[in-house]
CSV table of N, CA and C in Angstrom, one decimal:
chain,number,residue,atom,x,y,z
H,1,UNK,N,-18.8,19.5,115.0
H,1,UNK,CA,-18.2,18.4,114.4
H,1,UNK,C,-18.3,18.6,112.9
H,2,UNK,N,-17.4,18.4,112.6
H,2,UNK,CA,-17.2,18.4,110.8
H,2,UNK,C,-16.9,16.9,109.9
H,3,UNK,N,-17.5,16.5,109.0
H,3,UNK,CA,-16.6,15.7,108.6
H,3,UNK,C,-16.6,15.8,106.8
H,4,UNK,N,-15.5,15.6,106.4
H,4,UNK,CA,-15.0,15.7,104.9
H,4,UNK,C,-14.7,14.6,104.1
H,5,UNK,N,-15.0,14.1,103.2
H,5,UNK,CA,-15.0,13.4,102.3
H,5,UNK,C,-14.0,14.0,101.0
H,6,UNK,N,-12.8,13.8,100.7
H,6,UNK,CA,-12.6,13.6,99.1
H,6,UNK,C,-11.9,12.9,98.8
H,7,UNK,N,-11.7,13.2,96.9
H,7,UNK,CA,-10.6,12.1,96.3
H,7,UNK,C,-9.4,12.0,96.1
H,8,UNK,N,-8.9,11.1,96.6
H,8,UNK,CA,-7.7,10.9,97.1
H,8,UNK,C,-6.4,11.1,95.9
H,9,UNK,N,-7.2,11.2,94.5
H,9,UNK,CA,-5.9,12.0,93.5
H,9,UNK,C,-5.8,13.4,93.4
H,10,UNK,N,-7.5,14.2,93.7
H,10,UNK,CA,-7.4,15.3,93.1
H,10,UNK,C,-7.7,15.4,94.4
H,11,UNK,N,-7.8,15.6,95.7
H,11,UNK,CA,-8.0,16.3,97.1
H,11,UNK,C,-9.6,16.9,96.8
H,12,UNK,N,-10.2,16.9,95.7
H,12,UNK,CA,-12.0,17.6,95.5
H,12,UNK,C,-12.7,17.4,96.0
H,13,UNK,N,-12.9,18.1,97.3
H,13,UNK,CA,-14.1,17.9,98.0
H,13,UNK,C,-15.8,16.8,97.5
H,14,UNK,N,-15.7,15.8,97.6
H,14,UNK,CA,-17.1,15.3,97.6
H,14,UNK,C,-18.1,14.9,98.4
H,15,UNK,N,-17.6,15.0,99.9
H,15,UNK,CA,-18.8,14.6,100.8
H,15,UNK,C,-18.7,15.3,102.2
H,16,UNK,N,-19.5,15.8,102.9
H,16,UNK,CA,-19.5,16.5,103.4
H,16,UNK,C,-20.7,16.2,104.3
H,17,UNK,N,-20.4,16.4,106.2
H,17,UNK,CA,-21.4,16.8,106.8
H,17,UNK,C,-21.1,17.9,107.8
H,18,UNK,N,-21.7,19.2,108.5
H,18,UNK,CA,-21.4,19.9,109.3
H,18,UNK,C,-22.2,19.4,110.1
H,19,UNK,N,-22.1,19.3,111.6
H,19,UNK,CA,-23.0,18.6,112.5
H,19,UNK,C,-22.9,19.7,114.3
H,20,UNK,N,-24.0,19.9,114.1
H,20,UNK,CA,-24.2,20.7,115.7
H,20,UNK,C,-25.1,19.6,116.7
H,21,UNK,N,-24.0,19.6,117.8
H,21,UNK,CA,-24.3,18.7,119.2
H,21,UNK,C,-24.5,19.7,120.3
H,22,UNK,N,-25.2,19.1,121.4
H,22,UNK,CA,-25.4,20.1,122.3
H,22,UNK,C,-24.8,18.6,123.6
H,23,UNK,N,-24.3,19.3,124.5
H,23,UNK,CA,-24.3,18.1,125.7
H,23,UNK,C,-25.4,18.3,126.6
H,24,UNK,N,-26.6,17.6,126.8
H,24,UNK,CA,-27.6,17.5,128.1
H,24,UNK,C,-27.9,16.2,128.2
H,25,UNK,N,-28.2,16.0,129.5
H,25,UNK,CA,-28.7,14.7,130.3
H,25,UNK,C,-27.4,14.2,130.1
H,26,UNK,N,-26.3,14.3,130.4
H,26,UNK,CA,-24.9,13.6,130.1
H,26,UNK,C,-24.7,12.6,128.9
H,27,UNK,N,-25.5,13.2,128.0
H,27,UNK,CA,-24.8,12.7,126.4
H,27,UNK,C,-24.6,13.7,125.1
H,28,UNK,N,-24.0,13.7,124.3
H,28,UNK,CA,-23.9,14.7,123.2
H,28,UNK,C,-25.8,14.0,122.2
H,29,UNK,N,-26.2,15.2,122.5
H,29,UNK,CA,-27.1,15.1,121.3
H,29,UNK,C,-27.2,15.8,119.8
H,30,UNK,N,-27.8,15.0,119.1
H,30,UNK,CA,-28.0,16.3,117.5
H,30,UNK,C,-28.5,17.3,118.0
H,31,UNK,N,-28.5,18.6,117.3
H,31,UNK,CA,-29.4,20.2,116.9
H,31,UNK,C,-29.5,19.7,115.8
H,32,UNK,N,-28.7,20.0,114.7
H,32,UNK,CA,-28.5,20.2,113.2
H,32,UNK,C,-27.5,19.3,112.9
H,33,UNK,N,-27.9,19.2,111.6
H,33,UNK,CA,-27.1,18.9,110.8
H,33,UNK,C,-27.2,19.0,109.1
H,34,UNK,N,-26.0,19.6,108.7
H,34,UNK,CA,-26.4,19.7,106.9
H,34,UNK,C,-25.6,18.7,106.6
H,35,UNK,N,-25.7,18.3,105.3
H,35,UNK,CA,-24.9,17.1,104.3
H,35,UNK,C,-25.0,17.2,102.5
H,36,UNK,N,-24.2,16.4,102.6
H,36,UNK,CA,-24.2,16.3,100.6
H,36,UNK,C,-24.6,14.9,100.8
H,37,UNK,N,-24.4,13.9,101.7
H,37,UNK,CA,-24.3,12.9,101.1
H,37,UNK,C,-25.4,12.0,100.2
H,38,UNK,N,-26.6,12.5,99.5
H,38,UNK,CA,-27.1,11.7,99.0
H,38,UNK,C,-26.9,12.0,97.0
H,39,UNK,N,-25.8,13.2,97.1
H,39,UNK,CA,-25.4,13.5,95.8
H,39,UNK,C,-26.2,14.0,95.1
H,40,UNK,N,-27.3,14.5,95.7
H,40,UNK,CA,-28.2,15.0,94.5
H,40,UNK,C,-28.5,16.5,95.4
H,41,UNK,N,-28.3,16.9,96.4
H,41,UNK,CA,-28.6,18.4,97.2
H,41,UNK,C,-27.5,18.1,98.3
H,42,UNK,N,-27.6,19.7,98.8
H,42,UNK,CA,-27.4,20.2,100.0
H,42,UNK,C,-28.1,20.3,101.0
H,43,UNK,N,-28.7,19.5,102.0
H,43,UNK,CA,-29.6,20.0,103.2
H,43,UNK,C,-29.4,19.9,104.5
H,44,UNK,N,-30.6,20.3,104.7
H,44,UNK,CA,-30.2,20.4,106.3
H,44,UNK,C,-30.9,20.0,107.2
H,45,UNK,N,-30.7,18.9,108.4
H,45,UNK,CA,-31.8,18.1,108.9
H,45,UNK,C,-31.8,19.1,110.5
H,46,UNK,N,-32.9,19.4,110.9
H,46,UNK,CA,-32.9,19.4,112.5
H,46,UNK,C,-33.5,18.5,113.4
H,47,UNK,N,-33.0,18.5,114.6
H,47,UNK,CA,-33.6,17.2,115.9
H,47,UNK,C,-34.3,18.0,116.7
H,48,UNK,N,-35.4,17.4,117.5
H,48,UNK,CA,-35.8,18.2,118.4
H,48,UNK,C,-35.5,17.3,119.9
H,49,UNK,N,-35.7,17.8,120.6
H,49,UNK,CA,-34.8,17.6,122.0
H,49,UNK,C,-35.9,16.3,122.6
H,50,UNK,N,-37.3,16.5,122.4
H,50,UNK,CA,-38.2,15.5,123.4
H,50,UNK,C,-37.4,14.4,122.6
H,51,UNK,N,-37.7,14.5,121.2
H,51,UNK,CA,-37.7,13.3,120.7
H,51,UNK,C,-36.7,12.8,120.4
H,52,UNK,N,-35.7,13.4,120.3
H,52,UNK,CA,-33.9,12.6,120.0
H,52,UNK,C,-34.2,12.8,118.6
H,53,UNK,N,-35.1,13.1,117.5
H,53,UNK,CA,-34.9,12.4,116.5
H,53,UNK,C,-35.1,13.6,115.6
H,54,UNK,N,-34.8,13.6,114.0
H,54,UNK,CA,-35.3,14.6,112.9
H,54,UNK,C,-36.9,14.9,113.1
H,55,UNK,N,-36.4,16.0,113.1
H,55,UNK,CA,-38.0,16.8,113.4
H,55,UNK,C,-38.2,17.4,111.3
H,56,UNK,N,-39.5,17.0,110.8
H,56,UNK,CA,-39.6,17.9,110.1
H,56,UNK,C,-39.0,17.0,108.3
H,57,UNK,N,-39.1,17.8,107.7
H,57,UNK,CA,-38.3,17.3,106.1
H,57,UNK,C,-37.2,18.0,106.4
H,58,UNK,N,-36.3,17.4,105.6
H,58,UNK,CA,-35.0,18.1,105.2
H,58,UNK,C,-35.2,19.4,104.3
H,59,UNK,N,-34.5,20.3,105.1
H,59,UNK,CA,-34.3,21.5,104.2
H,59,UNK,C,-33.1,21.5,102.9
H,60,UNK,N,-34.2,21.7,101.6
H,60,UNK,CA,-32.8,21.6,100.8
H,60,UNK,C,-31.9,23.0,100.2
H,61,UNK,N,-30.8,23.0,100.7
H,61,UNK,CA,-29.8,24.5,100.7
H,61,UNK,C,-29.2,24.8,99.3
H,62,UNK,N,-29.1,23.7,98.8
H,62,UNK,CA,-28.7,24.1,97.7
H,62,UNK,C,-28.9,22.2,96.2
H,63,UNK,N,-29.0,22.3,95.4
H,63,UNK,CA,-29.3,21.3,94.5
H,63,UNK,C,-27.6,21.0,93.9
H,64,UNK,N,-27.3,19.9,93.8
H,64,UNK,CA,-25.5,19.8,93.4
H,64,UNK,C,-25.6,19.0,92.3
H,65,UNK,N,-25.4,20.1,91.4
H,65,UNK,CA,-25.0,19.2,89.6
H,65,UNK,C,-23.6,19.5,89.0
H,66,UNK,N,-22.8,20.2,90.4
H,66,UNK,CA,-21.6,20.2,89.7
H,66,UNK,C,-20.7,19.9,91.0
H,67,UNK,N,-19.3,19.6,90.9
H,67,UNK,CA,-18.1,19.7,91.8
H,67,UNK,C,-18.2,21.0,92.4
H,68,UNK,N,-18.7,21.9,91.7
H,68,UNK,CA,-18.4,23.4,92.5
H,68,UNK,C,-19.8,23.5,93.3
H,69,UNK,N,-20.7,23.1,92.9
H,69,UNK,CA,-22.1,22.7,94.2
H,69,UNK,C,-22.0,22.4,95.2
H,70,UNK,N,-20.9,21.7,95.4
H,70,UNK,CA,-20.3,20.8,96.6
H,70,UNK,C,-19.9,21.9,97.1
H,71,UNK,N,-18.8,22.7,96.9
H,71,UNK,CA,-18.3,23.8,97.5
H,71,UNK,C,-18.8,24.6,98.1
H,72,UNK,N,-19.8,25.3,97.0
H,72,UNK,CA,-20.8,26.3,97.5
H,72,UNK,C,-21.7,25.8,98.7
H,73,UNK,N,-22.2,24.6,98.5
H,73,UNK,CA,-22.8,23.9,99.7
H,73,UNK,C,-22.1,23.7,101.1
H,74,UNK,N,-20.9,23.7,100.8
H,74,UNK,CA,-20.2,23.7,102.3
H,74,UNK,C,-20.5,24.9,103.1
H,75,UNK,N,-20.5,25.8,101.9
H,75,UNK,CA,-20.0,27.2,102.6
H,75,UNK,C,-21.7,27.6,103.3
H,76,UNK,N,-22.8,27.2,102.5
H,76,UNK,CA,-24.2,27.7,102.6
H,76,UNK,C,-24.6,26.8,104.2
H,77,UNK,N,-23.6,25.5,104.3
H,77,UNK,CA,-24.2,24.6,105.2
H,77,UNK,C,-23.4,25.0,106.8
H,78,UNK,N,-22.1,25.5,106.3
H,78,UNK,CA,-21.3,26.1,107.4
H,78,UNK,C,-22.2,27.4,108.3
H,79,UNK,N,-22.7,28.4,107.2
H,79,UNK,CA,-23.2,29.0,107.8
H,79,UNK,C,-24.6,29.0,108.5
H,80,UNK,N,-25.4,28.1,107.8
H,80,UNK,CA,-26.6,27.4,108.4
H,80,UNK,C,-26.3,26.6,109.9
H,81,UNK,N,-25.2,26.6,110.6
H,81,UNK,CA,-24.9,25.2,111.2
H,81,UNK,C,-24.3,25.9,112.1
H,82,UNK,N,-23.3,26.7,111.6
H,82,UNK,CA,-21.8,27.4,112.6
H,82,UNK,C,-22.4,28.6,113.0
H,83,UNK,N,-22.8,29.5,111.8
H,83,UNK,CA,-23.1,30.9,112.3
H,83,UNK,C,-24.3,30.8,112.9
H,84,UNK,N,-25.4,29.9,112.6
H,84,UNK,CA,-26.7,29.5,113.3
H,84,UNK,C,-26.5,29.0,114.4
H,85,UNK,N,-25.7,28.9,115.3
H,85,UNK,CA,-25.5,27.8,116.7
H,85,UNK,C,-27.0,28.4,117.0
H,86,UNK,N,-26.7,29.6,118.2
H,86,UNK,CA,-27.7,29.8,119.1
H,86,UNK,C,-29.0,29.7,118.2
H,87,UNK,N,-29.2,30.1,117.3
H,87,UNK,CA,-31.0,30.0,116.4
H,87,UNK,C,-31.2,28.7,116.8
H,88,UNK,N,-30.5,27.4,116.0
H,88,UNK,CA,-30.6,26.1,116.1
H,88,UNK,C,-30.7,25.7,117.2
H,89,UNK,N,-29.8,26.0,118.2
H,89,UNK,CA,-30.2,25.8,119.9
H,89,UNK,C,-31.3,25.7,119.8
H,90,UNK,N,-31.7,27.0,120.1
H,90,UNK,CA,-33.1,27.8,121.0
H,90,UNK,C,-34.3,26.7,120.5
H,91,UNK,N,-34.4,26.5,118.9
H,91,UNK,CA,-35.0,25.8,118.4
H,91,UNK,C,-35.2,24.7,118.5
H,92,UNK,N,-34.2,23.8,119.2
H,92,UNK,CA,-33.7,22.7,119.4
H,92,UNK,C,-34.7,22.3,120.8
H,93,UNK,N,-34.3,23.3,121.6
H,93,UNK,CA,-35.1,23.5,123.1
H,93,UNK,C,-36.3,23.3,123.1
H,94,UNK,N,-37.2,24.1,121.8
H,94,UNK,CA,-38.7,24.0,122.2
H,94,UNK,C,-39.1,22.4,121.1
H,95,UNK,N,-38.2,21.8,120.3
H,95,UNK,CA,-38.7,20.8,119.7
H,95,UNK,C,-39.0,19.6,120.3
């Protein structure tokens, strides 16, 4: 699941979440998830399976002091999220 935030004159990406779901016990649950939205970083939350809930602090991927932060942070949180599926699974399983 992706979702995108920007401004509606200039199309500039400003908010951002990439979001990894797994389907068990017949509901979509969280794995991962990274975000911008608190405008000050890039991070990345994980859930663990017993508990439904954020296991842990947020990992932070990157610090955002500029519009191109944002960018770079997509791309750092894409691959944290997308290219990470099975790591984040597996991880997900023993949490």
């Amino acid at each position: 699941m992706l979702r995108l935030v920007s401004h509606v004159s200039t199309d500039e990406l400003v908010r951002f979440a990439v979001i990894q779901q797994t389907y068990s016990q017949g509901e979509w649950r969280h794995v991962a998830m990274a975000d911008s939205c608190h405008d000050v970083d890039v991070h990345l939350h994980q859930y663990g399976r017993r508990s439904d809930a954020r296991v842990g602090d947020p990992e932070v991927l990157l610090p955002v002091t500029s519009a191109n932060d944002i960018h770079r942070g997509y791309d750092l949180a894409y691959t944290r999220v997308v290219e990470g599926w099975v790591e984040n699974h597996r991880r997900w399983q023993d949490a």
